[in-house]
Coordinates of C-alpha atoms and ligand atoms in Angstrom, one line a residue:
M1 CA 172.0 248.3 168.1
H2 CA 168.5 249.0 166.9
Y3 CA 167.6 249.4 163.1
S4 CA 164.6 251.1 162.5
V5 CA 162.1 249.7 159.9
L6 CA 162.2 253.4 158.3
E7 CA 165.9 252.9 157.6
D8 CA 165.6 249.6 155.6
Q9 CA 166.1 250.1 152.0
R10 CA 163.3 247.4 151.3
K11 CA 160.0 248.5 152.6
P12 CA 157.3 245.9 153.4
A13 CA 154.4 245.3 150.9
I14 CA 152.3 244.0 153.6
V15 CA 152.3 245.2 157.3
I16 CA 150.9 242.9 160.0
L17 CA 149.7 244.8 163.0
D18 CA 150.1 242.5 166.0
F19 CA 147.5 242.5 168.6
G20 CA 149.0 239.8 170.6
S21 CA 148.1 236.8 168.5
Q22 CA 150.4 233.7 168.6
Y23 CA 150.2 233.6 165.0
S24 CA 151.2 237.0 164.0
E25 CA 154.6 235.8 162.8
L26 CA 153.0 233.1 161.0
I27 CA 151.0 235.6 159.2
A28 CA 154.1 237.3 158.0
R29 CA 155.7 233.9 157.0
R30 CA 152.5 233.0 154.9
V31 CA 152.5 236.4 153.2
R32 CA 156.2 235.9 152.2
E33 CA 155.3 232.2 150.8
T34 CA 153.4 234.2 148.2
D35 CA 156.7 236.0 147.3
V36 CA 155.4 239.2 149.1
Y37 CA 157.7 241.1 151.5
S38 CA 155.8 241.4 155.0
L39 CA 156.9 242.7 158.7
V40 CA 155.0 242.7 161.9
L41 CA 154.5 246.0 163.6
S42 CA 152.8 246.6 166.8
Y43 CA 149.2 247.6 166.8
S44 CA 150.2 250.7 168.5
T45 CA 152.2 251.8 165.2
P46 CA 151.7 255.5 164.7
V47 CA 149.9 256.1 161.5
D48 CA 152.5 258.5 160.4
V49 CA 155.0 255.6 160.3
L50 CA 152.6 253.6 158.3
R51 CA 152.3 256.5 155.8
K52 CA 156.2 256.6 155.5
L53 CA 156.2 252.9 154.9
S54 CA 153.3 253.2 152.6
P55 CA 152.7 249.2 152.4
K56 CA 150.1 248.1 149.7
G57 CA 148.0 246.4 152.5
L58 CA 147.7 245.9 156.3
I59 CA 146.6 242.7 157.9
L60 CA 145.1 243.1 161.6
S61 CA 146.1 239.9 163.6
G62 CA 144.0 238.2 165.9
G63 CA 144.6 238.6 169.8
P64 CA 143.2 237.2 172.8
S65 CA 141.4 240.2 174.0
S66 CA 137.8 241.1 173.3
V67 CA 137.1 244.5 171.8
Y68 CA 135.1 245.7 174.5
A69 CA 137.3 244.7 177.4
D70 CA 139.2 247.3 179.5
G71 CA 142.4 248.0 178.0
A72 CA 141.8 246.0 174.7
P73 CA 144.6 247.0 172.3
V74 CA 143.1 249.5 169.7
C75 CA 145.0 250.7 166.6
D76 CA 145.0 254.2 165.5
S77 CA 141.7 254.8 164.0
E78 CA 143.1 256.9 161.3
I79 CA 144.2 253.8 159.5
W80 CA 141.0 253.7 158.2
S81 CA 141.7 256.9 156.3
L82 CA 144.9 255.6 154.7
G83 CA 143.3 254.5 151.6
I84 CA 144.8 251.1 151.7
P85 CA 143.4 247.7 151.8
V86 CA 143.0 246.1 155.3
L87 CA 142.2 242.4 156.1
G88 CA 141.1 241.9 159.9
V89 CA 141.7 238.5 161.2
C90 CA 139.5 237.5 164.5
Y91 CA 140.3 240.1 166.7
G92 CA 141.3 242.3 163.7
M93 CA 138.1 241.8 162.4
H94 CA 136.2 242.5 165.7
L95 CA 138.1 245.8 165.9
M96 CA 137.4 246.7 162.2
V97 CA 133.6 246.1 163.0
H98 CA 133.7 247.9 166.2
Q99 CA 135.6 251.0 165.0
L100 CA 133.7 251.4 161.8
G101 CA 130.2 251.4 163.5
G102 CA 129.2 247.8 163.6
N103 CA 128.6 245.5 166.6
V104 CA 130.7 242.6 168.2
E105 CA 129.3 240.6 171.1
A106 CA 130.2 237.5 172.9
A107 CA 128.9 234.4 171.2
T108 CA 127.4 232.9 174.1
G109 CA 126.7 229.2 173.6
K110 CA 127.6 229.3 169.9
A111 CA 131.2 230.1 170.1
E112 CA 133.1 228.1 167.4
Y113 CA 136.6 226.5 168.2
G114 CA 138.3 224.3 165.8
K115 CA 137.5 223.2 162.3
A116 CA 134.4 224.5 160.3
P117 CA 133.4 224.4 156.9
L118 CA 132.9 227.7 155.3
F119 CA 130.1 228.4 153.2
V120 CA 130.7 230.9 150.4
D121 CA 127.9 233.5 149.8
D122 CA 130.1 235.8 147.4
P123 CA 132.9 233.9 145.6
T124 CA 134.6 237.1 144.3
A125 CA 137.5 239.4 145.5
L126 CA 138.8 237.8 148.6
L127 CA 136.9 234.4 148.1
T128 CA 137.9 233.9 144.4
N129 CA 138.6 230.1 143.9
V130 CA 138.2 229.4 147.8
V131 CA 136.1 226.2 147.6
D132 CA 132.6 226.2 148.8
G133 CA 132.4 224.0 152.1
S134 CA 136.2 223.9 152.8
I135 CA 137.5 223.6 156.3
M136 CA 138.7 226.9 157.9
W137 CA 140.3 226.9 161.7
M138 CA 137.8 229.1 164.0
S139 CA 138.9 230.3 167.2
H140 CA 137.1 232.9 169.1
G141 CA 134.7 233.7 171.8
D142 CA 133.2 236.8 170.2
S143 CA 131.4 237.3 166.9
V144 CA 129.9 240.0 164.7
R145 CA 126.3 241.0 165.5
S146 CA 125.7 243.7 163.2
L147 CA 128.0 244.9 160.2
P148 CA 129.2 248.4 159.9
P149 CA 127.5 250.7 157.2
S150 CA 128.5 249.5 153.6
F151 CA 129.8 246.1 154.7
S152 CA 128.3 242.9 153.6
R153 CA 128.6 239.3 154.1
L154 CA 130.8 237.1 151.8
A155 CA 130.6 233.8 153.6
H156 CA 129.2 232.0 156.6
T157 CA 129.6 228.8 158.7
Q158 CA 126.9 226.8 160.7
N159 CA 127.5 229.0 163.7
T160 CA 128.7 232.2 162.5
P161 CA 126.6 233.9 160.1
E162 CA 129.4 236.8 159.4
A163 CA 132.3 234.6 158.8
V164 CA 133.8 236.7 156.2
I165 CA 132.6 240.3 155.5
A166 CA 133.5 243.2 153.2
D167 CA 133.4 246.7 152.3
P168 CA 134.5 246.0 148.8
N169 CA 134.8 249.8 147.8
R170 CA 137.1 250.6 150.5
K171 CA 139.0 247.1 150.3
F172 CA 138.0 246.3 154.0
Y173 CA 137.9 242.7 154.6
G174 CA 137.5 240.6 157.8
V175 CA 137.6 236.9 158.5
Q176 CA 136.2 235.1 161.7
F177 CA 138.8 232.3 161.4
H178 CA 142.7 232.0 160.9
P179 CA 143.4 231.7 157.4
E180 CA 147.2 231.3 158.2
V181 CA 147.1 228.2 159.8
V182 CA 147.7 224.7 158.1
H183 CA 144.2 223.4 159.3
S184 CA 142.6 226.1 157.2
Q185 CA 142.6 224.1 154.1
Q186 CA 142.0 227.1 151.8
G187 CA 143.8 229.7 154.0
M188 CA 146.6 230.3 151.4
V189 CA 144.1 230.8 148.5
L190 CA 142.7 233.6 150.6
I191 CA 145.7 235.2 151.5
R192 CA 147.0 235.2 147.9
N193 CA 143.7 236.9 146.9
F194 CA 144.2 239.6 149.2
V195 CA 147.8 240.2 148.5
Y196 CA 147.6 239.9 144.6
H197 CA 144.1 240.8 143.7
I198 CA 143.1 243.3 146.5
C199 CA 146.4 244.9 147.4
G200 CA 148.1 244.5 143.9
C201 CA 151.5 243.4 145.3
E202 CA 154.2 242.2 143.1
P203 CA 155.8 238.6 143.8
D204 CA 159.2 240.3 144.2
W205 CA 160.5 238.8 147.7
T206 CA 162.5 235.8 146.3
T207 CA 165.9 234.3 147.0
T208 CA 167.4 236.0 144.2
T209 CA 166.0 239.5 144.7
F210 CA 167.0 239.0 148.6
I211 CA 170.7 238.0 147.8
D212 CA 170.9 240.9 145.1
E213 CA 169.9 243.4 147.7
A214 CA 171.7 242.2 150.4
L215 CA 175.0 242.0 148.5
R216 CA 174.2 245.7 147.5
N217 CA 173.7 246.8 151.0
V218 CA 176.3 245.1 152.4
R219 CA 178.8 246.5 149.9
N220 CA 177.3 250.2 150.7
Q221 CA 177.5 249.6 154.3
V222 CA 180.9 248.4 154.5
G223 CA 182.9 250.0 151.9
K224 CA 186.4 248.9 151.9
K225 CA 186.4 248.1 155.5
R226 CA 187.1 244.6 157.3
V227 CA 184.3 242.4 158.6
L228 CA 184.8 239.8 161.4
L229 CA 182.4 236.9 161.7
A230 CA 182.3 234.3 164.6
L231 CA 181.6 231.1 162.7
S232 CA 180.0 228.4 164.5
G233 CA 179.1 226.0 161.7
G234 CA 175.4 226.3 162.1
V235 CA 173.1 227.5 159.2
D236 CA 172.8 231.1 160.0
S237 CA 176.6 231.8 160.4
S238 CA 177.4 229.7 157.5
T239 CA 174.8 231.4 155.4
L240 CA 176.2 234.4 156.6
A241 CA 179.8 233.5 155.9
F242 CA 178.9 232.7 152.3
L243 CA 176.8 235.9 151.7
L244 CA 179.4 238.2 153.0
H245 CA 182.1 236.3 151.0
K246 CA 180.3 236.8 147.8
A247 CA 179.9 240.7 148.8
I248 CA 183.2 241.6 150.1
G249 CA 185.6 238.7 149.5
S250 CA 188.8 238.9 151.3
Q251 CA 187.7 241.7 153.3
L252 CA 185.8 239.1 155.4
T253 CA 187.6 237.2 158.3
C254 CA 185.8 234.3 159.9
M255 CA 186.8 233.3 163.4
F256 CA 186.1 229.7 164.3
I257 CA 186.6 229.4 168.1
D258 CA 187.0 225.4 169.0
Q259 CA 186.3 225.5 172.7
G260 CA 186.5 221.8 172.7
F261 CA 182.8 220.7 172.7
M262 CA 182.0 220.4 169.1
R263 CA 181.0 217.1 167.8
K264 CA 183.3 214.5 166.4
G265 CA 185.0 215.8 163.2
E266 CA 183.4 219.1 163.2
P267 CA 186.4 221.5 163.4
E268 CA 188.2 219.6 160.8
F269 CA 185.0 219.6 158.5
L270 CA 184.5 223.6 159.1
T271 CA 187.9 224.4 158.4
D272 CA 188.3 222.1 155.3
F273 CA 184.9 223.3 154.1
F274 CA 185.0 227.0 154.3
D275 CA 188.8 227.6 154.1
K276 CA 190.1 225.0 151.7
K277 CA 187.0 224.3 149.5
F278 CA 185.5 228.0 149.2
D279 CA 188.6 230.1 149.9
I280 CA 186.8 231.7 152.7
N281 CA 189.3 233.2 155.0
V282 CA 188.8 231.3 158.4
E283 CA 190.9 231.6 161.3
Y284 CA 191.0 228.3 163.5
I285 CA 191.4 229.3 167.1
N286 CA 192.1 226.1 169.2
A287 CA 191.1 227.4 172.7
R288 CA 190.3 223.9 174.2
E289 CA 192.6 223.7 177.0
R290 CA 191.5 227.0 178.1
F291 CA 187.8 226.2 178.4
I292 CA 188.2 222.7 179.7
S293 CA 190.6 224.2 182.6
K294 CA 188.0 226.8 183.4
L295 CA 185.4 224.0 183.7
Q296 CA 187.7 222.1 186.3
G297 CA 185.2 221.0 189.3
I298 CA 182.3 223.0 188.1
T299 CA 179.1 221.0 188.3
D300 CA 176.4 223.4 188.2
P301 CA 174.8 223.9 184.8
E302 CA 174.1 227.6 185.0
E303 CA 177.6 228.1 186.3
K304 CA 179.0 225.9 183.3
R305 CA 177.2 228.2 180.7
K306 CA 178.1 231.2 182.3
I307 CA 181.9 230.2 182.4
I308 CA 181.8 229.1 178.9
G309 CA 180.1 232.3 177.9
T310 CA 182.7 234.5 179.4
E311 CA 185.4 232.6 178.3
F312 CA 184.0 232.8 174.6
I313 CA 183.9 236.7 175.0
R314 CA 187.6 236.7 176.5
V315 CA 189.0 234.5 173.7
F316 CA 186.9 236.6 171.0
E317 CA 188.2 239.9 172.2
E318 CA 192.2 238.6 172.4
E319 CA 191.7 237.2 169.0
S320 CA 189.9 239.9 167.3
A321 CA 192.6 242.4 168.7
R322 CA 195.4 240.0 167.3
L323 CA 193.6 239.6 164.0
G324 CA 192.2 243.0 163.6
P325 CA 191.6 245.8 163.5
F326 CA 188.0 245.3 162.2
D327 CA 185.4 248.0 161.9
Y328 CA 182.3 245.5 161.4
L329 CA 181.3 242.5 163.4
A330 CA 178.9 240.3 161.1
Q331 CA 175.9 238.7 163.3
G332 CA 173.4 235.9 162.1
T333 CA 170.5 237.6 163.8
L334 CA 167.2 236.4 162.4
Y335 CA 163.9 238.1 162.2
P336 CA 162.5 235.9 165.1
D337 CA 165.5 236.8 167.3
V338 CA 164.6 240.5 166.8
I339 CA 160.7 240.1 167.4
E340 CA 160.6 237.2 169.8
S341 CA 163.2 238.2 172.3
A342 CA 161.6 241.8 171.8
G343 CA 158.5 240.5 173.5
T344 CA 156.2 243.7 174.4
N345 CA 159.2 246.1 174.2
V346 CA 158.0 248.5 171.5
D347 CA 159.8 251.4 169.9
P348 CA 157.2 254.0 170.4
K349 CA 158.3 256.0 167.4
T350 CA 158.0 253.2 164.7
G351 CA 155.9 250.6 166.5
E352 CA 158.7 248.1 165.8
R353 CA 159.3 245.3 168.5
V354 CA 162.8 246.2 169.9
A355 CA 165.0 243.5 170.8
V356 CA 166.5 243.7 174.4
K357 CA 169.4 241.2 173.5
I358 CA 171.5 240.6 170.5
K359 CA 170.6 237.1 170.1
S360 CA 167.9 235.0 171.9
H361 CA 168.3 234.1 175.6
H362 CA 170.1 230.6 175.1
N363 CA 172.7 231.7 172.9
V364 CA 175.8 231.5 174.7
G365 CA 178.6 232.7 172.2
G366 CA 176.6 235.7 172.0
L367 CA 178.9 238.7 172.4
P368 CA 178.6 241.7 174.8
K369 CA 176.6 244.8 173.6
D370 CA 179.7 247.3 174.1
L371 CA 182.0 245.7 171.5
Q372 CA 183.7 248.5 169.5
F373 CA 182.2 247.3 166.4
K374 CA 179.6 248.3 164.1
L375 CA 177.0 245.5 163.3
V376 CA 176.4 244.0 159.9
E377 CA 173.3 241.8 160.1
P378 CA 171.8 241.2 156.6
L379 CA 169.8 238.5 157.8
R380 CA 168.0 240.2 160.4
R381 CA 164.6 240.4 158.4
L382 CA 164.6 236.7 157.6
F383 CA 162.9 233.6 159.1
K384 CA 164.8 230.4 159.4
D385 CA 163.2 228.9 156.3
E386 CA 164.0 231.8 154.3
V387 CA 167.7 231.5 155.5
R388 CA 168.0 228.1 154.5
K389 CA 166.8 228.9 150.8
V390 CA 169.3 231.7 150.7
G391 CA 172.1 229.5 152.0
R392 CA 171.3 226.7 149.5
S393 CA 171.2 229.3 146.5
L394 CA 174.6 230.4 147.7
G395 CA 176.0 226.9 147.3
L396 CA 175.8 225.5 151.0
P397 CA 175.5 222.0 150.9
E398 CA 172.3 220.1 152.5
E399 CA 174.9 218.9 155.1
I400 CA 175.0 222.3 156.6
V401 CA 171.5 223.9 155.3
R402 CA 169.4 221.2 157.0
R403 CA 171.6 220.1 160.0
H404 CA 170.0 219.8 163.3
P405 CA 170.5 222.9 165.9
F406 CA 173.4 222.3 168.0
P407 CA 173.8 224.6 171.4
G408 CA 176.4 227.0 171.7
P409 CA 178.0 225.5 174.8
G410 CA 178.0 222.2 172.8
L411 CA 178.7 219.1 174.3
A412 CA 179.7 220.5 177.6
I413 CA 175.9 220.9 178.5
R414 CA 175.4 217.1 177.4
I415 CA 177.7 215.9 180.0
L416 CA 176.0 216.3 183.3
G417 CA 178.3 217.3 186.3
E418 CA 181.9 217.9 185.6
V419 CA 183.4 218.1 182.0
T420 CA 186.5 216.1 181.5
N421 CA 188.5 215.2 178.4
Q422 CA 187.7 211.3 179.0
K423 CA 183.8 212.2 179.2
L424 CA 184.2 214.5 175.9
N425 CA 185.7 211.8 174.1
C426 CA 183.4 209.4 175.2
L427 CA 180.5 211.4 174.5
R428 CA 181.8 212.4 171.2
D429 CA 182.1 208.7 169.9
A430 CA 178.5 208.0 171.2
D431 CA 177.0 211.1 169.6
L432 CA 178.6 210.1 166.2
I433 CA 177.0 206.6 166.4
V434 CA 173.5 208.1 167.1
R435 CA 173.6 210.4 164.2
E436 CA 175.2 208.0 161.9
E437 CA 172.3 205.2 162.5
I438 CA 169.8 207.9 162.3
H439 CA 171.2 209.2 158.9
N440 CA 171.6 205.6 157.6
A441 CA 167.9 204.7 158.4
G442 CA 167.0 207.9 156.5
L443 CA 165.4 209.7 159.4
Y444 CA 167.6 212.5 159.9
H445 CA 165.6 215.1 158.4
D446 CA 162.5 213.7 159.9
I447 CA 163.9 214.6 163.3
W448 CA 164.3 217.8 164.9
Q449 CA 167.5 216.8 167.1
A450 CA 169.3 213.5 167.6
F451 CA 171.9 213.3 170.2
A452 CA 173.6 211.4 172.9
V453 CA 174.0 212.5 176.6
L454 CA 176.4 211.4 179.0
L455 CA 175.4 210.7 182.6
P456 CA 178.2 210.8 185.5
V457 CA 176.9 207.9 187.3
C458 CA 178.2 204.3 187.1
S459 CA 176.3 201.1 187.2
V460 CA 177.1 197.5 186.9
G461 CA 177.4 195.5 183.7
V462 CA 179.2 192.5 182.3
M463 CA 181.1 192.2 179.2
G464 CA 182.4 188.8 178.3
D465 CA 183.6 187.3 181.5
K466 CA 184.4 190.7 183.1
R467 CA 182.2 192.8 185.3
T468 CA 182.1 196.3 184.3
Y469 CA 181.2 199.6 186.2
A470 CA 180.7 202.5 183.7
W471 CA 178.7 205.2 182.5
P472 CA 175.3 205.0 180.7
I473 CA 174.4 207.2 177.4
V474 CA 171.1 208.5 177.0
V475 CA 169.8 208.7 173.3
R476 CA 167.5 211.7 172.8
C477 CA 165.4 212.2 169.8
V478 CA 162.8 214.6 169.4
S479 CA 160.4 216.0 166.7
S480 CA 159.4 219.6 166.9
E481 CA 158.5 222.7 164.9
D482 CA 160.6 225.3 166.6
G483 CA 162.1 223.6 169.8
M484 CA 159.7 225.6 171.9
T485 CA 157.6 222.3 172.3
A486 CA 158.8 218.8 171.4
D487 CA 157.9 215.2 171.5
W488 CA 160.3 212.3 171.7
S489 CA 160.6 210.5 168.5
H490 CA 159.1 207.1 168.3
L491 CA 162.1 205.6 166.5
P492 CA 161.9 201.8 165.2
Y493 CA 163.1 199.3 167.6
E494 CA 165.8 197.8 165.1
I495 CA 167.4 201.4 164.9
L496 CA 167.5 201.6 168.7
E497 CA 168.8 198.3 168.9
L498 CA 171.6 199.2 166.4
I499 CA 172.3 202.1 168.3
S500 CA 172.7 200.5 171.6
N501 CA 174.7 197.8 170.3
R502 CA 177.0 200.0 168.7
I503 CA 177.3 202.3 171.6
V504 CA 178.2 199.5 174.4
N505 CA 180.6 197.6 171.9
E506 CA 182.4 200.9 170.4
V507 CA 182.6 203.3 173.1
E508 CA 185.0 202.9 175.9
G509 CA 183.5 203.7 179.3
V510 CA 179.9 203.0 178.5
N511 CA 177.8 199.8 179.4
R512 CA 174.2 200.8 179.1
V513 CA 172.1 202.8 176.6
V514 CA 168.9 204.4 177.8
L515 CA 166.3 206.2 175.7
D516 CA 164.5 209.3 176.8
I517 CA 160.9 209.3 176.4
T518 CA 160.0 212.6 177.8
S519 CA 158.2 215.2 175.8
K520 CA 158.7 219.1 176.2
P521 CA 157.1 220.1 178.5
P522 CA 157.6 219.0 180.7
G523 CA 161.1 218.1 180.1
T524 CA 163.5 220.2 178.1
I525 CA 165.1 219.1 174.8
E526 CA 168.7 219.2 176.4
W527 CA 169.6 217.8 179.7
E528 CA 172.3 220.1 180.9
Ligands
XMP601 P1 165.8 223.3 175.5 O1 166.8 222.4 176.2 O2 165.7 224.6 176.4 O3 166.4 223.8 173.9 O4 164.5 222.6 175.2 C1 165.5 224.2 173.0 C2 166.3 224.4 171.9 O5 167.4 225.3 172.2 C3 168.6 224.7 171.8 N1 169.6 225.1 172.7 C4 170.5 226.2 172.5 N2 170.9 226.8 171.3 N3 172.4 227.9 172.3 C5 171.7 227.8 171.1 O6 172.0 228.5 170.1 C6 172.4 227.4 173.5 O7 172.9 227.7 174.4 C7 171.3 226.7 173.5 N4 170.9 225.8 174.6 C8 169.7 224.9 174.2 C9 168.4 223.1 172.1 O8 169.4 222.5 171.4 C10 167.1 223.0 171.5 O9 166.9 222.9 170.1

């Protein structure tokens, strides 16, 4: 299922044309932080699509190429006749210069990477209130040698004469640095100037406007029909449950499949919370026996994931048939799921990156594509931080809004080798201790994930007068921005000591606690 941007009710005020920069998504987030709605489209987006969307401004992203390289990505040169403001960032600026009659060349010997003070020559328009000498983040091998006709310089750095350029009449602007990254001290001032002063956008992308529109759209889409949602307890599906409950009340059924691999107390918490406290219809499916028996004797991690995934789909199909019929299936797909898993797969008609899978590669618990449901995906244009705001605004408690990510196959992938009930009980207890102590120390929100892993090897220990021969527990705590890379968290020794003492004393079957001090890469966050 693929939604076209052209079908969306809400049109982007700013379109970011992506030339392959790792920061394109970040530019979109920064624009949205100014309460202005933005979307990322491919550089190859046909100009007709842009006309139909009629954004108030375009931002051309950076990119790894040089404008003179063979096969360098170029946009339709008609965009310069659309009559809308354009901001080119690094490669985007070079392309602007190149296509409009100026010159770009390799900045031999003088390439500027990293932080550089920006000296403002013209403190108006794009650079209004941008402090002279503030640090911006440079990253480029090329630079502008001669400006296109009617362009002038607005700022320079020590090594880059044309660091900010403009044709103010046509409202074309170019910057030779990345205003979107945090290292650019005044980057947000510049982005605000572009979206508000130059493009004339309104601050109308807020949590309240999103919720109002989403409620309306869901009601229009669904009418009086029934909707099914697979609730996991993560922030995405929980926010979705709240949003849909508000939109369509009892037409929503949440199915919560307990495969037996949840954290301690989680199934009880979820059913109490959604069903009893908020009167959201939750069907609790106890499928513990089914899952554990399927995993008997299975030690290979990939095989485990596959079995769990397949079984999940089976249970889901059986139970939805029993509880149904349902017309719609609600999914907590987010914008990064769509654009990241899409990669370079672009719809030639609209320039949108098209998701190849419904959810990102990791998501066991993802459902097959050939289900007989129509999809409801009201969060599909939101970034994670926006989902959190929406969830909070709908009344989700911080406990859910800010909880650590938890993998779909749950504790089953945190037990190495064969999964048994005995190991699950042991890991559940150890995991609770890790999380409790991290919470008590006030560190929960500084950490990306904190959990325990059970290794199926025994080592010798001594307890009282008795020799023990039992499993070790690994404590894994990482800090990360997005889970793609991570560093191990440098927890205070006192906390580690508490965790270790409590685990060996309180958890049966464990006589040793070890700490994982591997970053990602080369390690992964989970052990599997
Ligand atoms: P790794 O272990 O690959 O994990 O470094 C990166 C992030 O993804 C989470 N993860 C999953 N999330 N379903 C999910 O929804 C899964 O099957 C899954 N496996 C790993 C992991 O917890 C970490 O945050």
